[in-house]
Tab-separated table of C-alpha atoms in Angstrom:
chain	number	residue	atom	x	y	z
A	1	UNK	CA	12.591	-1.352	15.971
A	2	UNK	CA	11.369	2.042	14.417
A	3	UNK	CA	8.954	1.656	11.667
A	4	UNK	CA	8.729	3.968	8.581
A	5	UNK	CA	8.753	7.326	9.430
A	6	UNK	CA	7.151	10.716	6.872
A	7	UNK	CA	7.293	14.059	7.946
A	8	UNK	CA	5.700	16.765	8.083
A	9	UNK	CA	2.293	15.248	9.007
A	10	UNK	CA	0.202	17.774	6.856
A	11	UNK	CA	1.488	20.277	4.831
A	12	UNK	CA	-0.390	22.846	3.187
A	13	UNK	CA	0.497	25.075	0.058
A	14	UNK	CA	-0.951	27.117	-2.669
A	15	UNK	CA	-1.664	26.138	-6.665
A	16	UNK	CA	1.670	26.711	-8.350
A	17	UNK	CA	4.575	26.077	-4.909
A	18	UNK	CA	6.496	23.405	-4.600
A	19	UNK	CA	6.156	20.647	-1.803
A	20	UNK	CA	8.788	18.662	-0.310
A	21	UNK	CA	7.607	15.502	1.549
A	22	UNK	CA	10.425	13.333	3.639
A	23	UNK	CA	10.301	9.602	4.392
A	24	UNK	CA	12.914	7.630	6.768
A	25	UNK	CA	12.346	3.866	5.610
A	26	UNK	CA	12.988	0.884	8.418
A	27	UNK	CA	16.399	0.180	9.347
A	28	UNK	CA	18.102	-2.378	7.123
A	29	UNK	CA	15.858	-1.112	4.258
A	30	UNK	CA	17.211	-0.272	0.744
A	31	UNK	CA	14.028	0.197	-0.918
A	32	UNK	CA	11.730	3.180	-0.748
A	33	UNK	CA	8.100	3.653	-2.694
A	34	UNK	CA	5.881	6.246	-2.907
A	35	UNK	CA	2.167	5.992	-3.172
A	36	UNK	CA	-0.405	8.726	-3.929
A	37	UNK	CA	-3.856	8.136	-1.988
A	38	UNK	CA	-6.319	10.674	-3.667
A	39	UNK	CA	-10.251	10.806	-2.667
A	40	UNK	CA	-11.751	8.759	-5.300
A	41	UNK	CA	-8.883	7.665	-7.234
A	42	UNK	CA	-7.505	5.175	-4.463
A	43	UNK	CA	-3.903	3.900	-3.935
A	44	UNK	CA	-1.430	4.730	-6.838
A	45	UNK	CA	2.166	4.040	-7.206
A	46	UNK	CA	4.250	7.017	-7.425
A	47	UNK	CA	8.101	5.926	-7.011
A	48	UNK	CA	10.644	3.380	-6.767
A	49	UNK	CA	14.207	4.010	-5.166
A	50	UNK	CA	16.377	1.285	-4.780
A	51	UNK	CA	20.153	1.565	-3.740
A	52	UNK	CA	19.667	5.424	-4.041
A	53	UNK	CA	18.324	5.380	-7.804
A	54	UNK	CA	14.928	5.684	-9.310
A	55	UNK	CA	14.132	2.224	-10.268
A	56	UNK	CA	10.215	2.767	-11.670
A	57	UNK	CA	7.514	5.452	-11.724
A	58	UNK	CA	4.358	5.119	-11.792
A	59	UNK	CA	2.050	6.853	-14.390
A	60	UNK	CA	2.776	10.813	-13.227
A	61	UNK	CA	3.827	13.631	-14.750
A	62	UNK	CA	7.525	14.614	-14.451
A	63	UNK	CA	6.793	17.364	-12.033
A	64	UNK	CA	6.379	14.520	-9.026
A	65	UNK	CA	10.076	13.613	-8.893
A	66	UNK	CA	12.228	13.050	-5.598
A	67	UNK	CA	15.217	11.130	-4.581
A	68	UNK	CA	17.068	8.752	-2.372
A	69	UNK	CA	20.126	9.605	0.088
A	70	UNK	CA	22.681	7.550	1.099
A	71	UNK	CA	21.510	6.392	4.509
A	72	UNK	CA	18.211	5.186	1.743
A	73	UNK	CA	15.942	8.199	3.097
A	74	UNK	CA	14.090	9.727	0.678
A	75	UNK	CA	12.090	12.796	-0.245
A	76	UNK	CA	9.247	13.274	-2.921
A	77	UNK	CA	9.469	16.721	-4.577
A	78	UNK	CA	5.899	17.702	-6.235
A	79	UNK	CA	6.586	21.597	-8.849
A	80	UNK	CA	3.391	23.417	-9.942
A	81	UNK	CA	1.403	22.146	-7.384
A	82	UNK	CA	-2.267	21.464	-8.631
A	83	UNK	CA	-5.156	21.164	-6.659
A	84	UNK	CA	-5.786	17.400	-7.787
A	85	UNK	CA	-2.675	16.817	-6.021
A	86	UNK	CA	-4.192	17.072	-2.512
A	87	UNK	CA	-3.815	13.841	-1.296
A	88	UNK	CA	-2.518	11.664	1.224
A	89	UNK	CA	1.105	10.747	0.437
A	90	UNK	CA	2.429	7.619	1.737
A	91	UNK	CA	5.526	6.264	1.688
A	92	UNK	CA	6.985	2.130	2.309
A	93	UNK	CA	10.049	0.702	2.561
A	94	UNK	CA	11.293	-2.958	2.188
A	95	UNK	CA	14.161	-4.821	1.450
A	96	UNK	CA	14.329	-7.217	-1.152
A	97	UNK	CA	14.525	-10.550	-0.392
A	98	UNK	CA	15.833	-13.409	-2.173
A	99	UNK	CA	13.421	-14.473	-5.527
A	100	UNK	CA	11.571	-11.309	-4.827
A	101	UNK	CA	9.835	-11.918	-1.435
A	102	UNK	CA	9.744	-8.463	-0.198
A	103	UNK	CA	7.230	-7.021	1.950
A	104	UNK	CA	6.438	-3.277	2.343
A	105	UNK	CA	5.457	-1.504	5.191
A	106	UNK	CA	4.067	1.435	5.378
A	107	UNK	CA	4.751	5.137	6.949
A	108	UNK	CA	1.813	6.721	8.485
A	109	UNK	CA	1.374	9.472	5.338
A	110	UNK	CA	1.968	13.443	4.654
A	111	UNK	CA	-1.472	15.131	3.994
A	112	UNK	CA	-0.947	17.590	1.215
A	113	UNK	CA	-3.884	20.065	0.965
A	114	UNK	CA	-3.365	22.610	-2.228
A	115	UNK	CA	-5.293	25.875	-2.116
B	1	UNK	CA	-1.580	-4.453	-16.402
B	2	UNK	CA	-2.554	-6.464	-13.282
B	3	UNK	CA	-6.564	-5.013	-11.708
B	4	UNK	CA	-7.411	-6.156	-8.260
B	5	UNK	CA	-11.237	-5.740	-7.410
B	6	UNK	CA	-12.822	-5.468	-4.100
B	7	UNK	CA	-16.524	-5.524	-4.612
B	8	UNK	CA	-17.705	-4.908	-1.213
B	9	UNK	CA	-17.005	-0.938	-0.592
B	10	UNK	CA	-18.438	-1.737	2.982
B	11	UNK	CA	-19.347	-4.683	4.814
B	12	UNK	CA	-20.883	-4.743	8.755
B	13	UNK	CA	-20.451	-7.546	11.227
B	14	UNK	CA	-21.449	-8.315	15.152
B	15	UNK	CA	-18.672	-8.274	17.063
B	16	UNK	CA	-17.301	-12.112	18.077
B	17	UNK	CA	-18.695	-12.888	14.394
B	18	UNK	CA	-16.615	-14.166	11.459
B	19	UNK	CA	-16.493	-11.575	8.344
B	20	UNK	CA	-15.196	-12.399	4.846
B	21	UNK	CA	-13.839	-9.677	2.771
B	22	UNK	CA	-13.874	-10.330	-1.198
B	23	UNK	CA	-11.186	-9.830	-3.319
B	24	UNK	CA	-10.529	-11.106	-7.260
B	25	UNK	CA	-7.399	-9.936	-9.224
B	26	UNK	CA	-6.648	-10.096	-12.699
B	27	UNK	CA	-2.797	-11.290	-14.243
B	28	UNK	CA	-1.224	-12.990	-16.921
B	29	UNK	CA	1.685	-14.018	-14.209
B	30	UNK	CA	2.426	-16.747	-12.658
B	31	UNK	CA	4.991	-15.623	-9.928
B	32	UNK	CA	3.291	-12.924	-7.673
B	33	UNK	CA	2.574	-11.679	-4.303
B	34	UNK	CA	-1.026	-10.963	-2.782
B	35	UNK	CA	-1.460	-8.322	0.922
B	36	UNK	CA	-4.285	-7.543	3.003
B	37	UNK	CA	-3.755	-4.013	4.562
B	38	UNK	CA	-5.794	-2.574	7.220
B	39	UNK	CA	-6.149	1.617	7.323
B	40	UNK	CA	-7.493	2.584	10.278
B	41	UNK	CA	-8.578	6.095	10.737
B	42	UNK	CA	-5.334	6.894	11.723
B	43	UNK	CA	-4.463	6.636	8.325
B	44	UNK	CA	-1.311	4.027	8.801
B	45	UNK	CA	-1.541	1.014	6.393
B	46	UNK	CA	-0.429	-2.044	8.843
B	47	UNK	CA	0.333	-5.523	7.053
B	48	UNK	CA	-2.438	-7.814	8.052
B	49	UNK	CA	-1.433	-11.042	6.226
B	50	UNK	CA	0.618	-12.152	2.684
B	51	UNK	CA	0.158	-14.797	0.676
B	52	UNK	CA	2.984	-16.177	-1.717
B	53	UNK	CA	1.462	-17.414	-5.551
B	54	UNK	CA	3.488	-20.468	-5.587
B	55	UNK	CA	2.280	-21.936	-1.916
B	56	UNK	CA	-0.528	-23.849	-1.889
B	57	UNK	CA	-1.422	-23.567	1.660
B	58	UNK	CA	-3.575	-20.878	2.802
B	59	UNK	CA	-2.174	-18.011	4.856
B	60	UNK	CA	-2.795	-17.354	8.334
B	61	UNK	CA	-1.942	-14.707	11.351
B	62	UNK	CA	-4.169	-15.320	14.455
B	63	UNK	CA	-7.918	-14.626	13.788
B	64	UNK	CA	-6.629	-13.561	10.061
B	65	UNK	CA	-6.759	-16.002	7.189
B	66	UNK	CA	-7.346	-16.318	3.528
B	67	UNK	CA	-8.783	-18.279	0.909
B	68	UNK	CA	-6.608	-18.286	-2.057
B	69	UNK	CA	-7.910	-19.997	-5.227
B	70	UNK	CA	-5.396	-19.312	-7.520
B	71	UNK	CA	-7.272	-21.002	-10.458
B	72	UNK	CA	-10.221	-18.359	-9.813
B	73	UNK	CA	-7.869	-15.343	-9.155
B	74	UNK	CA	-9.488	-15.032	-5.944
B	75	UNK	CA	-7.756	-13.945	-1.995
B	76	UNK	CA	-10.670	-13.412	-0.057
B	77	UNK	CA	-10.117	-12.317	3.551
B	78	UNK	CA	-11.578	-14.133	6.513
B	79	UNK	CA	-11.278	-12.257	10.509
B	80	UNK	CA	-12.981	-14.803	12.840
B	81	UNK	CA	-13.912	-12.971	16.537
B	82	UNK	CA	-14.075	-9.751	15.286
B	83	UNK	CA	-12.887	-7.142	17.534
B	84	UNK	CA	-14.036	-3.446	17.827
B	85	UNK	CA	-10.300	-2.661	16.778
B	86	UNK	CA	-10.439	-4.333	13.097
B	87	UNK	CA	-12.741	-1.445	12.249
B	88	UNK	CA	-10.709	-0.063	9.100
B	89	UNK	CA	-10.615	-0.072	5.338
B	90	UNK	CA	-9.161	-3.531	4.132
B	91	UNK	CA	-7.109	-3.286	1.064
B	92	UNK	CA	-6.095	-5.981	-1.264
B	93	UNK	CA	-2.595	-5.512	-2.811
B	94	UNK	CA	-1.578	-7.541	-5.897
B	95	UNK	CA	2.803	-7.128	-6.521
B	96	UNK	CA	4.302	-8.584	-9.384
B	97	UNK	CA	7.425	-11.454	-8.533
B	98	UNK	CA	9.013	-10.301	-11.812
B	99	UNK	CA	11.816	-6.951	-11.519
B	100	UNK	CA	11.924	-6.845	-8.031
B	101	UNK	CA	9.009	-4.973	-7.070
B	102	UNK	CA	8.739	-2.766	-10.144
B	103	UNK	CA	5.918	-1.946	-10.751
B	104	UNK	CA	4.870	-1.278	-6.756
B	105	UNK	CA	1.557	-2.561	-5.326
B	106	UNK	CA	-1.491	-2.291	-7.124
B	107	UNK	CA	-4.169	-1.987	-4.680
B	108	UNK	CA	-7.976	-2.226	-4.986
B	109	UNK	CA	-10.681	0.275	-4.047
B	110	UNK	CA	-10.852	-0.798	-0.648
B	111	UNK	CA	-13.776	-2.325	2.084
B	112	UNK	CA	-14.567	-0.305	4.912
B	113	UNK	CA	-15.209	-2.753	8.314
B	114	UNK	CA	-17.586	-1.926	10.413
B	115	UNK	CA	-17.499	-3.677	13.809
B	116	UNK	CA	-21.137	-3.502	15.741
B	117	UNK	CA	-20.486	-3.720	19.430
């Protein structure tokens, strides 16, 4: 079975573009988050899609935003880019269980570098 | 808000030892979820072992288990035989069993493995 999939691998833009980061979660899987993995600042939660909505963000600004298709892929759109926002991006998918008992596993990450 | 601490930013063990990685968390909740993740260089986070609040029994996955003391907060991490291939930042990963997996994973800082051959 094919895990969680993110492309492109790195990705490198300039202060002020836009960046458009793709995830293809595990077959079966409905949800999709997005997590923000910044030197010194560790794992953050970015974005929940569920069933094609945005269920819960985490605490970013509006210009991280993104969405979820109907086959549940999803991309993470980043406006304005800042250099703070060079990172690696990682993306998980899960399904949710009955009484919560999800799992997420996890893609193997888009490096962003902003110059 | 939930905090998960890992006060060990890097720990060093022989391989064939037994290592035990710390980890406390902080919540007002009783229904939750706690991971161990393993990042190796690679970069790809890989499940290592969950543990459900509500089960008393300690998980385990071959050579991974954990202590949970649910009274103390605490889901430390114990890899018995180390292996040169378990060198990798650990995370601990606290998720909330309330709204379906709102609020994502809160992770801690992380403890980065070193396996001496």
């Amino acid at each position: 079975e094919a895990g969680v999939t993110q492309s492109p691998t790195h990705l490198i833009k300039t202060r002020g573009q836009q960046a458009t980061l793709r995830c293809s979660p595990i077959s079966g899987h409905t949800s999709v988050y997005w997590y923000q993995q910044a030197l010194g600042l560790g794992l953050q939660f970015l974005l929940w899609y569920d069933e094609g909505e945005e269920r819960n963000r985490g605490n970013f600004p509006p210009r991280f935003s993104g969405r979820q298709f109907p086959n549940y892929s999803s991309e993470l759109n980043v406006n304005a880019l800042e250099l703070e926002d060079s990172a690696l991006y990682l993306c998980a998918s899960s399904t949710l269980g009955t009484g919560g008992q999800e799992t997420q596993y996890f893609g193997p990450g888009t490096r962003l570098l902003v110059l | 808000a939930q905090t998960v601490t890992q006060s060990q930013p890097e720990m060093s063990v022989q391989e064939a030892e037994t290592v035990t990685l710390s980890c406390t968390y902080d919540t007002s909740e009783s229904d939750y979820y706690l991971f161990w993740y393993k990042q190796p260089p690679s970069r790809q986070m890989i499940l290592v072992i969950r543990q459900e609040a509500y089960k008393q029994q300690n998980a385990t996955e071959n050579r991974f288990s954990v202590n949970f003391q649910k009274a103390a907060k605490s889901f430390s991490l114990k890899i018995s035989d180390s292996q040169l291939g378990d060198a990798a930042m650990y995370f601990c990963a606290y998720r909330s069993g309330r709204g379906g997996g709102a609020d994502g994973l809160t992770f801690g800082k992380g403890t980065h493995l070193i396996i001496q051959p």
